[in-house]
Coordinates of C-alpha atoms and ligand atoms in Angstrom, one line a residue:
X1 CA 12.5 -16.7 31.0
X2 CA 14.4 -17.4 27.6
X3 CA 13.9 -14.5 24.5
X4 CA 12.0 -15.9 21.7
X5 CA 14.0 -14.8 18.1
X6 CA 13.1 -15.2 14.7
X7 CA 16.4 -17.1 13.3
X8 CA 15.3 -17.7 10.0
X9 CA 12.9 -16.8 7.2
X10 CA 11.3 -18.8 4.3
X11 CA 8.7 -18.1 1.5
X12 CA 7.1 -19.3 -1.0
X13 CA 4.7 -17.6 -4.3
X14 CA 3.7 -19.9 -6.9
X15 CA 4.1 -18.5 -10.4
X16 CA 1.4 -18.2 -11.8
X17 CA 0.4 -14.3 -12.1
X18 CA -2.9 -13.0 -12.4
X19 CA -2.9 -9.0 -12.9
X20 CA -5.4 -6.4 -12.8
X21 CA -5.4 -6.3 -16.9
X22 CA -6.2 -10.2 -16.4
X23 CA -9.3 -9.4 -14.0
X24 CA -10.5 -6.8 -16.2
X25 CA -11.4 -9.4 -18.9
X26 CA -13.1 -11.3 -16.2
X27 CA -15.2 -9.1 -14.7
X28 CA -16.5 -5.4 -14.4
X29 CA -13.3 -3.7 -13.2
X30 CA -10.2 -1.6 -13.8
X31 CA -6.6 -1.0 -13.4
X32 CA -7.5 1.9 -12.1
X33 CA -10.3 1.6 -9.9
X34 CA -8.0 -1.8 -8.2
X35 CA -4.8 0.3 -7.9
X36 CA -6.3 3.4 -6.5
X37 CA -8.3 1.4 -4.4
X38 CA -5.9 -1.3 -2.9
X39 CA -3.2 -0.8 -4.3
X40 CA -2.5 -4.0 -5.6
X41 CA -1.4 -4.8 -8.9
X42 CA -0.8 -8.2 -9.4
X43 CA -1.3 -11.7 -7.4
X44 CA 0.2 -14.9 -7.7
X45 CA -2.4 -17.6 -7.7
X46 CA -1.5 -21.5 -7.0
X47 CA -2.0 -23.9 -9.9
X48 CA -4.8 -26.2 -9.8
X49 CA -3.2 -29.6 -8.5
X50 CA -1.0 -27.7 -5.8
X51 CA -2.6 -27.2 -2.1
X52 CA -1.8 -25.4 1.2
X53 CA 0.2 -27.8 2.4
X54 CA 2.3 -28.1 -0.9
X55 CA 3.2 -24.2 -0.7
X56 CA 3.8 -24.2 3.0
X57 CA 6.1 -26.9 3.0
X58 CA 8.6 -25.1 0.4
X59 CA 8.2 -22.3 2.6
X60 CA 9.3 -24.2 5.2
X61 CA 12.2 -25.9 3.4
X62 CA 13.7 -22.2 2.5
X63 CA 13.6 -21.4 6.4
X64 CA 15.4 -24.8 7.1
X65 CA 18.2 -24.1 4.8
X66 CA 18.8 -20.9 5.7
X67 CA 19.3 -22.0 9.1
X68 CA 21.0 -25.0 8.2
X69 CA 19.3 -27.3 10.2
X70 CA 16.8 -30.4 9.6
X71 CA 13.4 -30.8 10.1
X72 CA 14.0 -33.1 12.4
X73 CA 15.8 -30.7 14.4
X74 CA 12.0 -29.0 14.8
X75 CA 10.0 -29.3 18.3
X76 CA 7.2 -28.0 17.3
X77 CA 5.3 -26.8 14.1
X78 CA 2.2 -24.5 13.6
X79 CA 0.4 -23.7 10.1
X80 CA -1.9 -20.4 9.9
X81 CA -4.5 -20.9 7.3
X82 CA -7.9 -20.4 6.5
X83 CA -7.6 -22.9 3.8
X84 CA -6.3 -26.6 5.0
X85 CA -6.0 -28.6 2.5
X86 CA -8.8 -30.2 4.1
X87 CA -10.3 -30.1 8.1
X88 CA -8.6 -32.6 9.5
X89 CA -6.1 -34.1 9.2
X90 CA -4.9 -30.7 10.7
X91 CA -2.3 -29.2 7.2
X92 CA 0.1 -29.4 10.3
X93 CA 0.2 -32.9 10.0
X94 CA 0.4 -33.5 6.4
X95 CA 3.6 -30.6 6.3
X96 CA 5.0 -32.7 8.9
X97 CA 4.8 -35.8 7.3
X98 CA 6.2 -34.5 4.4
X99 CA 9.0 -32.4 5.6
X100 CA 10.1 -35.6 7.9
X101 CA 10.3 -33.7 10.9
X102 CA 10.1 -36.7 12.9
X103 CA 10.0 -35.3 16.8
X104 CA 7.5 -32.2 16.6
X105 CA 4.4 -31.8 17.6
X106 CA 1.9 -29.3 16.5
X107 CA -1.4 -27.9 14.9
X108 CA -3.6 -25.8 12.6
X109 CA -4.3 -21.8 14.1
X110 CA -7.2 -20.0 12.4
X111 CA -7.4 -16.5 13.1
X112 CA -7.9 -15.1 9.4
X113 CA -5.7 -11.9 8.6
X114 CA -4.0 -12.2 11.8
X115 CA -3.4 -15.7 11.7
X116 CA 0.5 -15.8 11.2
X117 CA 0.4 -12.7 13.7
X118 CA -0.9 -14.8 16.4
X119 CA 1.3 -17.8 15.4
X120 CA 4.5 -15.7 15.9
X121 CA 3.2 -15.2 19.3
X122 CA 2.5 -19.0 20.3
X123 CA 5.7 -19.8 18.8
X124 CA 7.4 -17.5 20.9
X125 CA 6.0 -17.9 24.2
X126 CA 6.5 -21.8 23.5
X127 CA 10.1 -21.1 23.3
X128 CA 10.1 -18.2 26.1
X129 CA 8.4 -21.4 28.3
X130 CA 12.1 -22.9 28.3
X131 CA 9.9 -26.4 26.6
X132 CA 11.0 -25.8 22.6
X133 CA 14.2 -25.0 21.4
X134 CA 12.9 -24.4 17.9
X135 CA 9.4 -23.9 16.6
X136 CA 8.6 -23.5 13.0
X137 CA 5.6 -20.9 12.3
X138 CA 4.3 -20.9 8.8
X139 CA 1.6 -19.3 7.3
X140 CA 0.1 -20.4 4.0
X141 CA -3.1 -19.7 2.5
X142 CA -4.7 -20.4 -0.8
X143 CA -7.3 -18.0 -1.5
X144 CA -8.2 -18.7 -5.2
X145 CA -9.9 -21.6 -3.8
X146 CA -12.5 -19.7 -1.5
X147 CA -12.7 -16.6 -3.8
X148 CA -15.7 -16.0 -6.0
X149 CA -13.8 -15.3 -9.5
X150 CA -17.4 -13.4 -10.8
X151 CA -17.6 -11.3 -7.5
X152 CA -15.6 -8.0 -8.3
X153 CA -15.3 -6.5 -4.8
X154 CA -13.6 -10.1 -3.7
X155 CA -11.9 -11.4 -6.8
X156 CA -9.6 -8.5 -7.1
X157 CA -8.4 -8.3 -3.3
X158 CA -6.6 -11.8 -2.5
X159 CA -3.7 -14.0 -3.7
X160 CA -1.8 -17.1 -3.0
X161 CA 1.3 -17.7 -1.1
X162 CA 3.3 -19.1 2.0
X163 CA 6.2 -17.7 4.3
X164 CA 7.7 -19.5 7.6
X165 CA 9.6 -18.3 10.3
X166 CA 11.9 -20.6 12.7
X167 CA 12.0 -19.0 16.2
X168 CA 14.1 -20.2 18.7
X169 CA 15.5 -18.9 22.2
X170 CA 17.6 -16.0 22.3
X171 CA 21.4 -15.7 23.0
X172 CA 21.0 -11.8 23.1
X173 CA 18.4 -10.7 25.9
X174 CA 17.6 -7.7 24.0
X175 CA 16.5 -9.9 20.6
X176 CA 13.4 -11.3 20.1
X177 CA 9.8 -10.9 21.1
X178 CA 9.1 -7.4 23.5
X179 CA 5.8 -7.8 23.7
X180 CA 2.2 -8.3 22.0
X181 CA -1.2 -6.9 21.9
X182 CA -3.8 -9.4 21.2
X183 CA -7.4 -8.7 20.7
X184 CA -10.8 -10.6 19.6
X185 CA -14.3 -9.2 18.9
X186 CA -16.8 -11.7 17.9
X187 CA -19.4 -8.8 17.2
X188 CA -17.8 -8.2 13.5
X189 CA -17.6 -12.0 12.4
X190 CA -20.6 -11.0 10.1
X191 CA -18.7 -8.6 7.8
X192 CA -16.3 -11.0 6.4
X193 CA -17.0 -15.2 6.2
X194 CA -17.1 -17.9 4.3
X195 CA -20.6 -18.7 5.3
X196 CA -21.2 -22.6 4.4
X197 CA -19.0 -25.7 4.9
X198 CA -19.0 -25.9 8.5
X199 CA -21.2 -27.9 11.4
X200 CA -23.8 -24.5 11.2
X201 CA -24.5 -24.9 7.4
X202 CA -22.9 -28.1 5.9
X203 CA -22.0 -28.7 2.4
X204 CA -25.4 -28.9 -0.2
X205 CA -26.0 -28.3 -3.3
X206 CA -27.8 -25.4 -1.4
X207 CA -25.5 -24.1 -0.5
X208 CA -23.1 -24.7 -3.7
X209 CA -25.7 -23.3 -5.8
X210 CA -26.0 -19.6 -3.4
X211 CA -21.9 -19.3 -3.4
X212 CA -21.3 -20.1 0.6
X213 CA -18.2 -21.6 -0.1
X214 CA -17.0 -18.0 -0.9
X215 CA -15.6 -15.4 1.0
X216 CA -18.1 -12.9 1.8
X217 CA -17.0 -9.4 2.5
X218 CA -18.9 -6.1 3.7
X219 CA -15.6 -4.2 2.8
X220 CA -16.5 -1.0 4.2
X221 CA -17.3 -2.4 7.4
X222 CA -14.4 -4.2 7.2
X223 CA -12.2 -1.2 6.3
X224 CA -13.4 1.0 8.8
X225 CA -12.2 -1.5 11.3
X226 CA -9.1 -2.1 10.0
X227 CA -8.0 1.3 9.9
X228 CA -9.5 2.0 12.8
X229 CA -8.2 -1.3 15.1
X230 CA -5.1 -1.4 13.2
X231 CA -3.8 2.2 14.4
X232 CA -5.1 1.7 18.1
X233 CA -3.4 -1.3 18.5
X234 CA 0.0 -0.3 17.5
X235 CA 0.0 2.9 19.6
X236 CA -1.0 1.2 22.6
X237 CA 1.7 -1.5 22.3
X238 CA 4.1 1.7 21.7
X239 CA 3.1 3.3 24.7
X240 CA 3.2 0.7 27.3
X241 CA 6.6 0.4 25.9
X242 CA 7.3 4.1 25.9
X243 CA 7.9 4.3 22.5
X244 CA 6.3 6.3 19.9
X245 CA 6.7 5.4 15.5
X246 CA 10.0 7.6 15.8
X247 CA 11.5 4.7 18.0
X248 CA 10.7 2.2 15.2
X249 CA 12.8 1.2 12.4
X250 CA 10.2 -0.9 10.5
X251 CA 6.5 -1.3 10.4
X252 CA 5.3 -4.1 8.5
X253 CA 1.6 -4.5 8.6
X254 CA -1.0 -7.2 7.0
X255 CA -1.4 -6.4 3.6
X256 CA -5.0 -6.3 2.9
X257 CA -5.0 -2.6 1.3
X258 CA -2.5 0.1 0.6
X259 CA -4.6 2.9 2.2
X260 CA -5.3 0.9 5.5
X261 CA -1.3 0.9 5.9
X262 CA -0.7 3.6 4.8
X263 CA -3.5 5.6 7.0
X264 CA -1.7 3.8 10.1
X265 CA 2.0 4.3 9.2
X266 CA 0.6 8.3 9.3
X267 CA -1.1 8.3 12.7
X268 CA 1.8 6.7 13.8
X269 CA 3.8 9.4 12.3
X270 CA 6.4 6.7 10.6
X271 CA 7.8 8.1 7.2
X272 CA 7.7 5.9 3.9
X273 CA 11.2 4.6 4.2
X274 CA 10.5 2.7 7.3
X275 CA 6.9 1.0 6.5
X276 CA 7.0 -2.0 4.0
X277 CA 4.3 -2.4 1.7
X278 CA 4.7 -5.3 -1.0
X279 CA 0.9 -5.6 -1.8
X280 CA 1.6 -4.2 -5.2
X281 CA 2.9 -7.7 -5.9
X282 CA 1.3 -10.5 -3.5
X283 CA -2.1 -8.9 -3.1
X284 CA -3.9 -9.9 0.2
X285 CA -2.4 -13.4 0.9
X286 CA -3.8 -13.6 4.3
X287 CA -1.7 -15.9 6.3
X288 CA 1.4 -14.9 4.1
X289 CA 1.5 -11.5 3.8
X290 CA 3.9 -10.9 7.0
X291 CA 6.5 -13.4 6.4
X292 CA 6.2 -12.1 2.8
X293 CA 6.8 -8.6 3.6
X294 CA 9.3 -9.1 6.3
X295 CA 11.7 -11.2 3.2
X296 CA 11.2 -8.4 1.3
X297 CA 12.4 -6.1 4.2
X298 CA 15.3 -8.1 4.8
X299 CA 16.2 -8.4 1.1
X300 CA 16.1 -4.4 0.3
X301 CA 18.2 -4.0 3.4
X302 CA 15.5 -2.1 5.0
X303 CA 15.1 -4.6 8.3
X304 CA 18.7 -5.4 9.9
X305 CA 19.6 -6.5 12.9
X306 CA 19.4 -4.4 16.1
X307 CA 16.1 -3.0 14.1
X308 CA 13.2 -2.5 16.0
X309 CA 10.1 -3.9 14.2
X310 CA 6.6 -3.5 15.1
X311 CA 3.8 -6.3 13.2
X312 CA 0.8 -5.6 13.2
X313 CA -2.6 -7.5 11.6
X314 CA -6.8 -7.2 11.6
X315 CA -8.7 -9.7 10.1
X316 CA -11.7 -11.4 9.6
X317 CA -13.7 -12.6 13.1
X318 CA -12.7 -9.7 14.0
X319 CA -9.1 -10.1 14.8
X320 CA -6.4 -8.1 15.2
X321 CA -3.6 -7.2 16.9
X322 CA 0.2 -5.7 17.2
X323 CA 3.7 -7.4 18.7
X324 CA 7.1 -5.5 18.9
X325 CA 10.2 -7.6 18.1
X326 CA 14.3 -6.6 18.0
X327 CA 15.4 -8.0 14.8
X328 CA 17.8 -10.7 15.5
X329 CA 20.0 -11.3 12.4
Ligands
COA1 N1 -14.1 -2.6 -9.7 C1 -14.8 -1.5 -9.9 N2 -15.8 -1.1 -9.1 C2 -15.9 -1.7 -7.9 C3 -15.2 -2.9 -7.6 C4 -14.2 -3.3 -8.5 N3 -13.4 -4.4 -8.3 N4 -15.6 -3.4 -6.4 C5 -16.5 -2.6 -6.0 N5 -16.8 -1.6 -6.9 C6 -17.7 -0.5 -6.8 C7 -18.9 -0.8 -5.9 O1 -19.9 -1.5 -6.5 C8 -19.3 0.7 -5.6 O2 -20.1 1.1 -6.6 P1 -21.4 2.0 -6.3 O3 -20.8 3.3 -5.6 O4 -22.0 2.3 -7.6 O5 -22.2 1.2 -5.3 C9 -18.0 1.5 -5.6 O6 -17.1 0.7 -6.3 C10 -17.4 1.7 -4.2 O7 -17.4 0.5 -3.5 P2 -16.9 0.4 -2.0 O8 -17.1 -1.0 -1.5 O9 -17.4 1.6 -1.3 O10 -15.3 0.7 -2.3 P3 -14.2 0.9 -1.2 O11 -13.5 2.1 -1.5 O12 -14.7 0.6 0.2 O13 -13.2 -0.3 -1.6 C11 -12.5 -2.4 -0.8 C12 -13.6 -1.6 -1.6 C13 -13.0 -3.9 -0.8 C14 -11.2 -2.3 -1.6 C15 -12.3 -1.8 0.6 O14 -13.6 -1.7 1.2 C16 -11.4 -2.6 1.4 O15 -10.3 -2.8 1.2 N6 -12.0 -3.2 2.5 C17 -11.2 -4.0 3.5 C18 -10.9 -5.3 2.8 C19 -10.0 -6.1 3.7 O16 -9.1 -5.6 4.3 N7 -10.3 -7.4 3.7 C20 -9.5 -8.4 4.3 C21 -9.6 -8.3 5.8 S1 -8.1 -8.5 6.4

């Protein structure tokens, strides 16, 4: 069986900022109370004509050139989102369509938080099948669009933004995918939804007028999870590997909140230098937060090649989740 590399890396913010100081004219909040509490200090947030599939295909267009190749040198071609530009056609399709990538095929994965998590994992076992030479994995995600700008304990939390990553098969049989970890558990989908919209509670002005088109968040629940799930899951994928955080060279984690990271990168026993946190900047961007961090990893020379790199995500359903990957470039 082939190793499945990430050859490439493209993302994409719009540039529009919205910062705590901005949210603290909109509603009952503070600097403060946001940073010590998430960490985050600023979010960029999509302007209104520009969609999912807009920021995902200059995501995508970034990766491309790096690599030097065409879209039409693509196989096949996933976008993680929770917000499609609309159901169907699948935001696949339309990036497709617009990037001219004229011989893939490919779809929509929704798996919240972890979304681009999992879609690292299809893409690579896709190539590690020997059937795609190169597969194009981006996550985008427009949050301002499902985020309830009156709704302090939401509002503050989420930002806009897209990443892709190209993986293809490996050269180098150390490079590439080592394994993943992979969980689902249907019992938490309560604590965090976007109740309405759906075949369960379809569109009204019902439902319009009671906010369902929002996200809805028990956050402690939520939390708890997280820091529980997100910790379990990267020390079981280290020890079936018989590895322990000293053998890793980078953790980059889902950026939903600074303590969450910051609580596993301890257990884990992995020192500040070697866990990226960019939340500061992005906020939680769901399905971009790990391409996003990983750039920024590469970029402060803080993820080379040869690296050793553990992901790891939990999100809403619940979902979470860890993979370990040997940098390839
Ligand atoms: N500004 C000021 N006060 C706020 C606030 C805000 N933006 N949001 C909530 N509060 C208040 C609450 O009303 C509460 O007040 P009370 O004690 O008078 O009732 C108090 O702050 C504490 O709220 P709590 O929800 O317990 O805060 P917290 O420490 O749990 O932090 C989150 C809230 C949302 C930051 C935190 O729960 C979290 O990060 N959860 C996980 C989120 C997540 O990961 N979501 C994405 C999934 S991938």
């Amino acid at each position: 069986m082939p190793k499945a590399k990430i050859s490439a890396l493209g993302c994409y913010v719009p540039p529009r900022l919205l910062t705590n100081f901005d949210l603290e004219k909109m509603v009952d909040t503070s600097n403060e109370w946001i940073l010590e509490r998430t960490g985050i200090v600023e979010r960029h947030i999509a302007a209104p004509d520009v969609a999912t599939s807009d920021m995902a295909v200059e995501a995508a267009r970034v990766a491309l050139a790096q690599r030097g190749i065409e879209a039409s040198d693509l196989d096949a071609l996933l976008v993680c989102t929770v917000t499609p530009d609309m159901y169907f056609p699948s935001t696949a399709c339309l990036v497709q369509h617009r990037l001219g990538a004229k011989k893939v095929w490919g779809f929509d994965l929704i798996a919240a938080c972890s979304s681009f998590l999992y879609g690292m994992g299809v893409g690579a076992h896709l190539v590690m099948a020997g059937t795609h030479k190169k597969v194009l994995v981006i996550g985008a995600d427009t949050m301002s669009r499902i985020i309830d700008y009156t709704d302090r304990s939401t509002c503050i939390l989420f930002g806009d933004g897209a990443g892709a990553m190209l993986i293809e098969p490996s050269e180098d049989d150390n490079n590439g995918l080592i394994d993943f970890l992979y969980e689902i558990d249907g019992s938490g989908g309560d604590a965090l939804k976007m109740p309405a919209g759906g075949s369960r509670m379809p569109p009204s002005h019902d439902t319009v007028e009671k906010k369902l088109h929002y996200v809805h968040q028990d956050g402690q629940a939520v939390f708890k999870y997280a820091v529980r799930k997100m910790y379990e899951a990267c020390r079981e994928l280290l020890a079936r590997n018989n590895m322990s955080g000293k053998d890793i060279g980078c953790l980059i984690c889902h950026q939903a909140n600074r303590r969450i990271i910051q609580a596993t990168a301890d257990r884990l026993g992995m020192p500040p230098e070697k866990v990226i946190i960019n939340i500061d900047r992005y906020g939680n961007t769901t399905s971009a937060t790990l391409p996003l961090a990983t750039r920024d990893a590469v970029t402060e020379g803080r993820l080379k090649k040869g690296d050793l790199v553990v992901y790891a995500a939990v999100g809403a359903g619940f979902t979470a989740g860890a993979s370990l990957w040997r940098w390839a470039y």
